[in-house]
């Protein structure tokens, strides 16, 4: 699963909740093999 898909899935699971950008960054970087 790519970074975009992981972030989208996370957002779907946390609808109507405030999510800090650092949390999204952590999620998207978790599977980023280019880093």
CSV table of C-alpha atoms in Angstrom, one decimal:
chain,number,residue,atom,x,y,z
A,1,UNK,CA,0.0,0.0,0.0
A,2,UNK,CA,1.4,3.4,-1.0
A,3,UNK,CA,1.6,6.5,1.1
A,4,UNK,CA,-1.4,8.1,-0.5
A,5,UNK,CA,-3.5,5.0,0.1
A,6,UNK,CA,-2.4,4.8,3.8
A,7,UNK,CA,-3.2,8.5,4.4
A,8,UNK,CA,-6.6,8.1,2.7
A,9,UNK,CA,-7.4,5.0,4.8
A,10,UNK,CA,-6.4,6.8,8.0
A,11,UNK,CA,-8.6,9.8,7.1
A,12,UNK,CA,-11.5,7.6,6.4
A,13,UNK,CA,-11.1,5.9,9.8
A,14,UNK,CA,-10.9,9.3,11.6
A,15,UNK,CA,-13.7,11.2,9.9
A,16,UNK,CA,-14.7,14.5,11.7
A,17,UNK,CA,-11.6,14.4,13.9
A,18,UNK,CA,-8.8,16.9,14.0
A,19,UNK,CA,-5.5,15.3,12.8
A,20,UNK,CA,-2.2,17.0,13.2
A,21,UNK,CA,-0.1,17.3,10.1
A,22,UNK,CA,2.8,15.6,11.9
A,23,UNK,CA,0.6,12.5,12.3
A,24,UNK,CA,-0.2,12.5,8.6
A,25,UNK,CA,3.5,12.9,7.9
A,26,UNK,CA,4.4,10.0,10.1
A,27,UNK,CA,1.8,7.8,8.4
A,28,UNK,CA,2.8,8.7,4.9
A,29,UNK,CA,6.5,8.2,5.6
A,30,UNK,CA,6.0,4.8,7.3
A,31,UNK,CA,6.0,2.9,4.0
A,32,UNK,CA,8.1,5.4,1.9
A,33,UNK,CA,11.0,3.3,0.6
A,34,UNK,CA,12.6,6.3,-1.1
A,35,UNK,CA,13.5,7.9,2.2
